[in-house]
Backbone as ProteinMPNN parsed JSONL, in Angstrom:
{"seq_chain_A": "MLIRREIPADAAAIAAVHRGAFASHYADDPAVTEPPEVALIDALRADESWMPTLSLVALENDTVLGHILLTRAGIGPFPVLALGPLGVVPDRQKSGIGSALMHAALGAADAMDEPVVGLVGDPTYYSRFGFVPGARLGIVPDEAAWAEYFQVRPLTAYDSAVTGEFRYPAPFYAL", "coords_chain_A": {"N_chain_A": [[8.561, 23.508, 37.755], [6.236, 24.938, 35.933], [2.908, 23.778, 34.819], [0.716, 25.363, 32.749], [-1.976, 26.495, 30.626], [-1.666, 27.538, 26.834], [0.043, 30.157, 25.09], [-0.323, 32.535, 22.823], [2.341, 33.444, 22.394], [3.717, 31.289, 23.203], [3.8, 29.683, 20.986], [5.786, 29.622, 18.709], [7.517, 27.912, 20.419], [6.482, 25.646, 21.032], [5.996, 25.163, 18.619], [8.985, 24.573, 18.288], [9.176, 22.525, 20.312], [8.094, 19.833, 19.536], [8.772, 19.627, 16.962], [11.444, 18.975, 17.694], [10.791, 16.522, 19.537], [9.862, 14.831, 17.793], [11.482, 14.769, 15.466], [13.433, 12.276, 15.116], [11.686, 10.012, 14.655], [10.987, 9.961, 11.71], [13.387, 10.137, 10.83], [14.077, 8.202, 8.841], [13.345, 8.795, 6.363], [13.624, 10.505, 3.609], [12.013, 12.362, 2.333], [10.265, 13.611, 4.359], [10.571, 16.785, 5.922], [10.092, 18.039, 8.012], [8.208, 17.279, 11.209], [5.417, 16.114, 10.823], [3.585, 16.546, 12.933], [3.898, 19.544, 13.793], [2.889, 20.978, 11.921], [0.134, 19.749, 12.242], [-0.35, 21.079, 14.574], [-0.706, 23.631, 14.097], [-3.09, 23.522, 12.515], [-4.867, 22.352, 13.749], [-5.185, 24.689, 15.38], [-6.536, 26.239, 14.23], [-8.967, 24.967, 13.372], [-12.242, 24.188, 13.939], [-12.489, 22.372, 16.408], [-10.941, 23.199, 18.066], [-9.75, 23.718, 21.39], [-8.859, 26.099, 23.193], [-7.873, 26.206, 26.15], [-7.087, 23.762, 26.79], [-4.78, 23.188, 25.799], [-1.898, 22.769, 27.266], [1.166, 23.664, 28.25], [4.278, 22.571, 29.749], [6.225, 24.854, 31.621], [9.99, 25.548, 32.215], [11.199, 27.712, 34.685], [10.451, 29.633, 32.498], [10.776, 28.536, 30.264], [9.663, 26.669, 27.393], [9.006, 23.232, 27.917], [7.943, 21.286, 27.433], [4.5, 20.484, 25.704], [1.104, 19.766, 25.165], [-1.953, 18.608, 24.004], [-5.348, 18.639, 23.305], [-8.293, 18.191, 21.806], [-11.411, 18.695, 20.129], [-13.415, 15.884, 19.556], [-15.588, 13.165, 18.096], [-17.952, 10.67, 19.342], [-20.068, 9.245, 17.73], [-22.908, 10.752, 18.146], [-21.772, 11.749, 20.541], [-20.144, 14.36, 22.305], [-16.313, 14.353, 22.831], [-13.067, 13.679, 23.297], [-9.836, 14.515, 22.05], [-6.62, 13.455, 22.072], [-3.511, 14.364, 21.298], [-0.708, 15.927, 19.471], [1.535, 14.792, 21.963], [4.826, 16.023, 23.314], [7.853, 16.493, 24.327], [11.044, 17.908, 24.586], [13.696, 16.998, 23.343], [16.386, 16.54, 25.239], [14.903, 16.126, 27.881], [13.829, 14.291, 27.946], [11.654, 11.605, 29.271], [11.939, 12.544, 31.823], [9.588, 12.907, 33.211], [8.134, 15.131, 32.67], [6.582, 14.35, 30.261], [4.633, 12.781, 31.638], [3.808, 14.364, 33.626], [2.079, 16.008, 31.962], [0.515, 14.825, 30.615], [-1.331, 13.798, 33.378], [-2.169, 16.254, 33.984], [-3.732, 17.611, 32.075], [-5.591, 15.276, 31.681], [-6.846, 15.757, 34.011], [-8.102, 18.407, 33.855], [-9.877, 17.732, 31.695], [-11.622, 16.267, 32.764], [-12.421, 17.826, 35.02], [-13.537, 19.072, 33.802], [-15.638, 18.088, 33.019], [-16.072, 15.914, 30.893], [-15.928, 12.755, 29.01], [-14.614, 10.823, 28.017], [-11.776, 10.717, 26.54], [-9.666, 9.919, 23.989], [-6.872, 8.134, 21.844], [-4.175, 7.438, 19.179], [-1.781, 5.566, 20.087], [1.324, 4.456, 21.768], [0.415, 1.872, 23.189], [2.006, 0.104, 25.637], [3.013, 2.797, 26.895], [0.923, 4.964, 27.596], [-1.041, 3.153, 28.973], [-0.095, 2.899, 31.615], [-1.422, 5.685, 32.122], [-4.267, 5.439, 32.369], [-5.618, 4.457, 30.151], [-6.716, 2.432, 27.974], [-7.54, -0.206, 25.656], [-9.659, 0.729, 22.673], [-11.839, -0.961, 21.966], [-12.24, -2.509, 23.946], [-14.018, -0.755, 25.166], [-16.167, -0.504, 23.682], [-15.546, 1.104, 21.5], [-14.162, 2.235, 18.326], [-11.928, 3.336, 16.44], [-12.494, 5.015, 13.336], [-10.94, 4.66, 11.303], [-9.443, 1.927, 10.334], [-6.711, 1.047, 10.172], [-5.514, 2.615, 12.764], [-6.558, 0.652, 14.959], [-5.044, -1.392, 16.25], [-3.347, 0.38, 17.737], [-5.42, 2.053, 18.81], [-6.608, 3.988, 21.903], [-8.691, 4.483, 24.764], [-9.263, 6.601, 27.252], [-11.348, 6.461, 30.078], [-13.309, 8.892, 31.844], [-14.014, 10.537, 34.773], [-17.197, 11.257, 34.016], [-17.808, 9.806, 32.275], [-20.074, 7.102, 30.247], [-21.607, 4.682, 30.01], [-23.151, 3.858, 27.367], [-21.45, 5.673, 25.67], [-20.768, 4.79, 22.965], [-19.18, 3.49, 19.717], [-18.009, 4.87, 16.644], [-14.767, 6.563, 17.417], [-13.817, 9.433, 16.271], [-11.749, 11.388, 14.656], [-10.45, 15.407, 15.115], [-10.675, 16.677, 12.061], [-8.3, 17.558, 10.884], [-6.45, 15.873, 11.488], [-6.798, 13.866, 10.035], [-5.357, 15.08, 7.67], [-2.874, 14.041, 8.11]], "CA_chain_A": [[7.936, 23.311, 36.819], [4.512, 25.169, 35.553], [2.335, 23.605, 33.46], [-0.329, 26.238, 32.218], [-2.418, 26.893, 29.168], [-0.732, 28.125, 25.993], [-0.709, 31.534, 25.254], [-0.04, 32.666, 21.489], [3.615, 33.833, 22.48], [4.103, 30.201, 23.247], [3.595, 28.961, 19.216], [7.276, 29.154, 18.289], [8.18, 27.686, 21.116], [5.515, 24.487, 21.094], [6.637, 24.044, 17.612], [10.223, 23.569, 18.022], [9.451, 20.823, 21.267], [7.331, 18.796, 18.58], [10.198, 19.294, 15.939], [12.686, 18.091, 18.567], [10.154, 15.353, 19.923], [9.439, 14.102, 16.677], [12.047, 14.275, 14.278], [13.878, 10.589, 14.917], [10.099, 9.301, 13.663], [10.848, 10.777, 10.658], [14.741, 10.309, 10.167], [14.634, 7.43, 7.628], [12.303, 9.149, 5.721], [14.146, 11.708, 3.608], [10.842, 13.313, 2.191], [9.68, 14.463, 5.399], [11.815, 17.888, 6.07], [9.737, 18.225, 9.099], [7.779, 16.544, 11.553], [3.662, 16.474, 10.723], [3.187, 17.051, 14.095], [4.113, 21.122, 14.103], [1.616, 21.364, 11.079], [-0.761, 19.651, 12.74], [-1.166, 22.027, 15.82], [-0.852, 24.745, 13.58], [-3.929, 23.601, 11.755], [-5.573, 22.46, 14.7], [-5.523, 25.938, 16.056], [-7.634, 27.081, 12.658], [-9.895, 24.195, 13.319], [-13.562, 24.616, 14.913], [-12.445, 21.416, 17.099], [-9.656, 23.911, 18.94], [-10.078, 24.077, 22.509], [-7.585, 26.643, 23.847], [-7.983, 25.554, 27.842], [-6.535, 22.29, 26.937], [-3.576, 23.626, 25.059], [-0.947, 22.831, 28.118], [2.394, 23.776, 28.538], [5.245, 22.403, 30.593], [7.357, 25.778, 31.712], [10.671, 25.54, 33.749], [12.331, 29.212, 34.515], [9.725, 30.791, 31.019], [11.332, 28.431, 28.739], [8.933, 25.48, 27.047], [9.801, 22.161, 27.591], [6.671, 20.073, 26.86], [3.994, 20.385, 25.273], [-0.019, 18.462, 25.385], [-3.285, 19.264, 23.099], [-6.568, 17.764, 23.294], [-8.762, 18.606, 21.015], [-12.507, 18.442, 20.477], [-13.389, 14.829, 18.736], [-16.534, 12.218, 18.707], [-18.077, 8.944, 18.622], [-21.503, 9.336, 17.136], [-23.775, 12.349, 18.866], [-21.332, 11.958, 21.945], [-18.813, 14.593, 22.458], [-15.175, 13.883, 23.694], [-11.663, 14.533, 23.208], [-8.663, 13.561, 20.973], [-5.064, 13.681, 22.631], [-2.358, 14.451, 20.617], [0.352, 15.793, 20.059], [2.113, 15.105, 23.201], [6.185, 16.303, 22.673], [8.966, 16.662, 25.081], [12.352, 18.539, 24.255], [14.741, 15.425, 23.888], [17.125, 16.103, 26.194], [14.456, 16.108, 29.231], [12.652, 13.096, 27.779], [12.125, 10.196, 30.81], [12.388, 12.846, 33.442], [8.658, 13.204, 34.249], [7.335, 16.318, 32.18], [5.416, 14.323, 29.896], [3.847, 12.211, 32.86], [3.145, 15.819, 34.349], [1.675, 16.946, 31.038], [-0.76, 13.992, 30.992], [-1.615, 14.018, 34.866], [-2.612, 17.83, 34.148], [-4.717, 17.261, 30.521], [-6.767, 14.41, 32.053], [-7.319, 16.06, 35.467], [-8.423, 19.429, 33.553], [-11.063, 17.326, 30.669], [-12.166, 15.627, 34.251], [-12.371, 19.149, 35.467], [-14.796, 19.882, 32.619], [-17.314, 16.911, 32.42], [-15.66, 15.202, 29.68], [-16.666, 11.496, 29.08], [-13.373, 10.182, 26.934], [-10.162, 10.706, 25.678], [-8.928, 8.94, 22.551], [-6.052, 8.527, 21.134], [-3.383, 6.386, 18.849], [-0.551, 5.643, 20.675], [1.875, 3.133, 21.96], [-0.391, 0.952, 24.624], [2.981, 0.353, 26.82], [3.243, 4.375, 27.281], [-0.326, 5.093, 27.771], [-1.581, 2.313, 29.752], [0.13, 3.874, 32.765], [-2.473, 6.847, 32.411], [-5.759, 4.469, 32.525], [-5.975, 4.047, 28.766], [-7.492, 0.691, 27.581], [-8.109, -0.591, 24.041], [-10.832, 1.621, 22.704], [-12.657, -1.737, 21.844], [-12.828, -3.477, 25.361], [-15.147, -0.314, 25.582], [-16.922, -0.763, 22.513], [-15.55, 2.426, 20.88], [-12.882, 1.649, 17.531], [-11.232, 3.886, 15.509], [-13.004, 5.275, 12.537], [-9.679, 4.189, 10.552], [-8.938, 0.782, 10.636], [-5.278, 0.904, 10.614], [-5.559, 2.494, 13.632], [-6.626, -0.298, 15.675], [-4.104, -1.985, 17.141], [-2.786, 1.529, 18.48], [-6.18, 3.421, 19.402], [-6.816, 3.652, 23.278], [-9.452, 5.686, 25.293], [-9.597, 7.003, 29.061], [-13.133, 6.648, 30.884], [-13.051, 9.544, 33.189], [-15.649, 10.668, 35.552], [-18.665, 11.652, 33.175], [-18.173, 8.631, 31.404], [-21.292, 6.654, 30.059], [-21.055, 2.867, 28.756], [-23.727, 4.578, 26.278], [-20.675, 6.449, 24.817], [-19.762, 3.068, 22.07], [-19.019, 3.414, 18.422], [-16.819, 5.115, 15.676], [-14.18, 7.63, 17.237], [-14.005, 10.596, 14.65], [-10.784, 12.628, 15.04], [-11.004, 16.697, 14.227], [-10.312, 16.879, 10.384], [-6.861, 17.894, 10.483], [-5.769, 14.686, 11.731], [-6.973, 13.027, 8.646], [-4.22, 15.411, 6.722], [-1.028, 13.37, 8.132]], "C_chain_A": [[6.885, 23.711, 36.95], [4.227, 24.923, 34.835], [1.03, 25.114, 33.373], [-1.113, 26.412, 30.85], [-1.644, 27.588, 28.318], [-0.733, 29.383, 25.591], [-0.101, 31.516, 23.75], [1.897, 33.009, 21.634], [4.13, 32.35, 22.86], [4.528, 29.069, 22.027], [4.828, 28.395, 18.828], [8.293, 27.851, 19.05], [7.852, 25.697, 21.492], [6.167, 24.145, 19.43], [8.063, 23.188, 17.731], [10.044, 22.363, 19.078], [9.007, 19.977, 20.124], [8.666, 18.763, 17.664], [11.482, 18.333, 16.591], [12.203, 16.572, 19.173], [10.117, 14.219, 18.954], [10.219, 13.727, 15.471], [12.801, 12.937, 14.094], [12.893, 9.807, 14.431], [10.425, 8.926, 12.561], [12.539, 10.609, 9.71], [15.099, 9.62, 9.208], [14.323, 7.847, 6.391], [12.902, 10.674, 4.965], [13.145, 12.829, 2.782], [10.194, 13.806, 3.313], [10.763, 15.172, 6.068], [11.209, 18.382, 7.597], [8.408, 17.686, 9.585], [6.211, 17.043, 11.034], [3.129, 17.255, 11.836], [2.85, 18.574, 14.429], [2.762, 21.223, 13.086], [0.551, 21.336, 11.792], [-1.73, 20.456, 13.966], [-1.44, 23.393, 15.525], [-2.862, 24.65, 13.058], [-5.062, 23.032, 12.861], [-6.334, 24.187, 15.658], [-7.075, 26.51, 15.587], [-9.107, 26.188, 12.652], [-11.162, 24.378, 14.437], [-13.299, 23.482, 16.162], [-11.851, 22.042, 18.325], [-10.499, 23.974, 20.5], [-9.308, 24.889, 23.432], [-7.457, 26.608, 25.455], [-7.339, 24.445, 27.649], [-5.576, 22.379, 26.072], [-2.359, 23.85, 26.195], [0.881, 23.071, 27.649], [3.402, 23.664, 29.383], [6.184, 23.722, 30.778], [8.51, 25.401, 32.967], [11.591, 27.131, 33.241], [11.872, 29.982, 32.726], [10.14, 29.783, 30.415], [10.302, 27.131, 28.639], [9.142, 24.421, 26.981], [8.993, 20.67, 26.972], [5.447, 21.067, 26.783], [2.599, 19.151, 24.695], [-1.404, 18.903, 24.495], [-4.306, 18.409, 23.311], [-7.616, 18.455, 22.557], [-10.682, 18.235, 20.807], [-13.317, 17.201, 19.376], [-15.047, 14.325, 18.862], [-17.035, 11.201, 18.432], [-19.528, 9.304, 18.355], [-21.617, 10.793, 17.518], [-22.472, 12.888, 20.041], [-19.891, 13.027, 21.675], [-17.901, 14.031, 23.08], [-13.922, 14.093, 22.72], [-10.731, 13.586, 22.71], [-7.577, 14.296, 21.984], [-4.258, 13.613, 21.282], [-2.143, 15.629, 20.045], [0.916, 16.117, 21.482], [3.764, 14.795, 23.077], [6.709, 16.701, 24.359], [10.143, 17.185, 24.755], [13.153, 17.209, 24.606], [15.636, 15.143, 24.746], [16.161, 15.931, 28.015], [13.471, 15.201, 28.968], [12.997, 12.693, 28.833], [12.967, 11.253, 32.147], [11.022, 13.519, 34.138], [7.901, 14.37, 33.453], [6.215, 15.771, 31.59], [4.147, 13.678, 30.698], [3.192, 13.571, 33.363], [1.882, 16.337, 33.626], [0.372, 16.331, 31.265], [-1.606, 13.869, 32.14], [-2.76, 15.368, 34.803], [-3.634, 17.713, 32.8], [-5.769, 16.732, 31.211], [-7.394, 15.061, 33.186], [-8.48, 17.543, 34.933], [-9.723, 18.888, 32.439], [-11.727, 16.747, 32.106], [-12.999, 17.205, 34.528], [-13.623, 19.383, 34.617], [-15.686, 18.497, 32.091], [-17.177, 16.237, 31.151], [-16.162, 13.766, 29.216], [-15.189, 10.568, 28.64], [-12.802, 10.92, 26.406], [-9.711, 9.911, 24.838], [-8.015, 9.207, 22.102], [-5.319, 6.847, 20.162], [-2.188, 6.224, 19.452], [0.034, 4.595, 20.892], [1.242, 2.567, 23.481], [0.56, 0.992, 26.255], [2.952, 1.551, 27.928], [1.89, 4.704, 28.098], [-1.343, 4.467, 28.62], [-1.561, 2.622, 31.348], [-0.675, 4.928, 33.009], [-3.941, 6.343, 32.534], [-6.233, 4.78, 31.104], [-6.077, 2.281, 28.553], [-7.6, 0.764, 26.133], [-9.353, -0.189, 23.947], [-12.114, 0.368, 22.462], [-13.277, -2.348, 23.149], [-14.109, -2.365, 25.853], [-16.189, 0.037, 24.683], [-16.874, 0.835, 21.732], [-14.057, 2.021, 19.705], [-13.032, 2.859, 16.863], [-12.253, 3.956, 13.863], [-11.379, 4.831, 10.764], [-8.938, 2.742, 11.167], [-7.264, 0.151, 10.907], [-4.855, 1.246, 11.885], [-5.589, 1.644, 14.784], [-5.863, -0.983, 16.713], [-3.738, -0.785, 18.351], [-4.001, 2.457, 19.225], [-6.628, 2.784, 20.923], [-7.827, 4.869, 23.523], [-8.944, 5.111, 26.989], [-10.875, 7.611, 29.197], [-12.575, 7.833, 31.697], [-14.491, 9.742, 33.68], [-17.047, 10.768, 35.17], [-18.798, 10.806, 32.306], [-19.506, 7.957, 31.479], [-21.217, 5.49, 29.175], [-22.089, 3.46, 27.839], [-22.975, 5.207, 25.199], [-20.027, 5.092, 24.004], [-20.092, 3.542, 20.873], [-17.685, 3.623, 17.613], [-16.285, 6.35, 16.615], [-14.263, 8.286, 16.078], [-13.091, 11.852, 15.331], [-11.152, 13.896, 14.315], [-10.229, 16.455, 12.519], [-8.871, 17.225, 10.148], [-5.962, 16.542, 10.867], [-5.244, 13.657, 10.213], [-5.941, 13.55, 7.358], [-2.844, 15.184, 6.592], [-0.777, 12.679, 7.226]], "O_chain_A": [[6.203, 23.235, 37.858], [4.728, 25.36, 33.799], [0.742, 25.651, 34.443], [-0.335, 26.434, 29.896], [-0.833, 28.343, 28.856], [-1.841, 29.877, 25.797], [0.587, 30.544, 23.436], [2.583, 32.637, 20.682], [5.356, 32.344, 22.749], [5.236, 28.062, 22.068], [5.069, 27.203, 18.633], [9.236, 27.181, 18.63], [8.6, 24.838, 21.96], [6.701, 23.078, 19.126], [8.344, 22.011, 17.506], [10.63, 21.304, 18.856], [9.936, 19.256, 19.762], [9.485, 17.849, 17.753], [12.153, 17.401, 16.148], [12.985, 15.628, 19.282], [10.283, 13.022, 19.188], [9.957, 12.83, 14.67], [12.821, 12.461, 12.959], [13.231, 8.849, 13.734], [10.281, 7.755, 12.211], [12.803, 10.833, 8.529], [16.104, 9.913, 8.56], [14.883, 7.399, 5.391], [12.733, 11.764, 5.513], [13.496, 14.0, 2.635], [9.358, 14.656, 3.006], [11.685, 14.608, 6.657], [11.929, 19.104, 8.287], [7.49, 17.554, 8.776], [5.928, 18.233, 10.891], [2.45, 18.28, 11.786], [1.88, 18.917, 15.105], [1.674, 21.546, 13.563], [-0.078, 22.348, 12.1], [-2.93, 20.511, 14.234], [-2.085, 24.188, 16.209], [-3.679, 25.55, 13.252], [-6.218, 23.407, 12.665], [-7.38, 24.527, 16.211], [-8.102, 26.929, 16.121], [-10.133, 26.574, 12.091], [-10.972, 24.671, 15.617], [-14.05, 23.741, 17.102], [-12.109, 21.615, 19.451], [-11.693, 24.246, 20.621], [-9.069, 24.376, 24.526], [-6.53, 27.339, 25.806], [-6.885, 24.051, 28.723], [-5.51, 21.356, 25.39], [-1.797, 24.945, 26.177], [1.499, 22.529, 26.732], [3.621, 24.724, 29.97], [7.092, 23.702, 29.947], [8.263, 25.099, 34.135], [12.204, 27.519, 32.247], [12.629, 30.61, 31.987], [9.745, 30.081, 29.288], [10.073, 26.531, 29.689], [9.598, 24.139, 25.873], [9.298, 19.62, 26.407], [5.297, 22.089, 27.453], [2.803, 18.101, 24.086], [-1.597, 20.101, 24.706], [-3.974, 17.245, 23.533], [-7.704, 19.626, 22.925], [-11.1, 17.354, 21.557], [-13.82, 17.674, 18.357], [-15.781, 14.963, 19.617], [-16.75, 10.638, 17.375], [-20.009, 9.827, 19.361], [-20.827, 11.72, 17.336], [-22.254, 14.063, 20.339], [-18.877, 12.686, 21.066], [-18.23, 13.195, 23.922], [-13.928, 14.598, 21.597], [-10.71, 12.36, 22.817], [-7.687, 15.401, 22.517], [-4.476, 12.812, 20.373], [-3.057, 16.45, 19.977], [0.865, 17.199, 22.067], [4.144, 13.655, 22.811], [6.009, 17.093, 25.293], [10.563, 16.11, 24.326], [13.246, 16.585, 25.662], [15.889, 14.003, 25.135], [16.74, 15.675, 29.071], [12.397, 15.195, 29.569], [14.024, 12.969, 29.452], [13.895, 11.052, 32.93], [11.017, 14.286, 35.101], [6.73, 14.42, 33.832], [5.083, 16.154, 31.885], [2.967, 13.957, 30.486], [1.966, 13.657, 33.431], [0.922, 16.883, 34.171], [-0.601, 16.842, 31.821], [-2.802, 13.825, 31.849], [-3.842, 15.452, 35.384], [-4.744, 17.887, 33.304], [-6.783, 17.394, 31.429], [-8.605, 14.872, 33.298], [-9.536, 17.712, 35.543], [-10.631, 19.713, 32.338], [-12.832, 17.287, 32.172], [-14.143, 17.445, 34.142], [-14.626, 19.949, 35.052], [-16.176, 18.161, 31.012], [-18.144, 16.03, 30.418], [-17.364, 13.937, 29.014], [-14.99, 9.521, 29.256], [-13.289, 11.845, 25.755], [-9.235, 8.911, 25.374], [-7.853, 10.383, 21.779], [-5.685, 5.681, 20.314], [-1.422, 7.129, 19.121], [-0.446, 3.587, 20.372], [1.631, 2.875, 24.608], [0.273, 1.467, 27.354], [2.9, 1.5, 29.157], [1.95, 4.659, 29.327], [-2.359, 5.066, 28.975], [-2.515, 2.625, 32.127], [-0.737, 5.241, 34.198], [-4.758, 7.197, 32.877], [-7.295, 5.389, 30.978], [-5.497, 1.302, 29.021], [-7.743, 1.83, 25.534], [-10.199, -0.505, 24.784], [-13.269, 0.688, 22.741], [-14.462, -2.609, 23.358], [-14.996, -2.722, 26.628], [-17.043, 0.869, 24.989], [-17.848, 1.54, 21.464], [-13.023, 1.574, 20.202], [-14.129, 3.396, 16.709], [-12.648, 2.899, 13.372], [-11.349, 4.883, 9.534], [-8.169, 2.582, 12.115], [-6.834, -0.797, 11.563], [-3.981, 0.548, 12.398], [-4.718, 1.813, 15.637], [-6.163, -1.044, 17.905], [-3.824, -0.976, 19.564], [-3.74, 3.361, 20.019], [-6.904, 1.61, 21.167], [-7.891, 5.898, 22.85], [-8.564, 4.093, 27.568], [-11.377, 8.65, 28.768], [-11.448, 7.752, 32.187], [-15.593, 9.364, 33.282], [-17.965, 10.408, 35.906], [-19.744, 10.847, 31.519], [-20.159, 8.075, 32.516], [-20.877, 5.383, 27.996], [-21.272, 3.716, 26.954], [-23.44, 5.364, 24.071], [-19.009, 4.501, 24.362], [-21.212, 4.04, 20.751], [-16.646, 2.971, 17.714], [-17.112, 7.251, 16.754], [-14.704, 7.823, 15.026], [-13.391, 12.782, 16.08], [-11.847, 13.899, 13.299], [-9.114, 15.978, 12.305], [-8.417, 17.084, 9.013], [-4.82, 16.378, 10.437], [-4.257, 13.137, 9.691], [-5.69, 12.871, 6.362], [-1.982, 15.576, 5.805], [0.347, 12.189, 7.116]]}, "name": "protein", "num_of_chains": 1, "seq": "MLIRREIPADAAAIAAVHRGAFASHYADDPAVTEPPEVALIDALRADESWMPTLSLVALENDTVLGHILLTRAGIGPFPVLALGPLGVVPDRQKSGIGSALMHAALGAADAMDEPVVGLVGDPTYYSRFGFVPGARLGIVPDEAAWAEYFQVRPLTAYDSAVTGEFRYPAPFYAL"}
């Protein structure tokens, strides 16, 4: 498996990855014909928060099997990163692709001297990558409904002065 940054030719395959990865989350809602994560990625690509070096794909034999995305977010005046979405094609989930993408993304963010990565997701899954409840570090989501699932991962450049409300890039609020 190879992990590399996204190129324009990957866009359709990335959409297919997230379509497959998230379809089951919306199976009980007939109003949802396409997982919103697919449109979110397109909106993020067009947003000022887009960081092309932090949109990564996992490839096997030139086939995109997974994708992870980090974009510019903020905590007050501090620039930080938002993680999401992370997706792996359904028939390859639980095979280590998601973990490999996560490690690659966190390593890239750390190498870029980013201080914090924030996300809303399953605490059981993300804790294995060093994510902790944001409130533990004085970082809270700007949407109270997200508090139970909001987590942060401090990186090497983390400074305890980075506290306050976490603000996602604008496209996340259109979900």
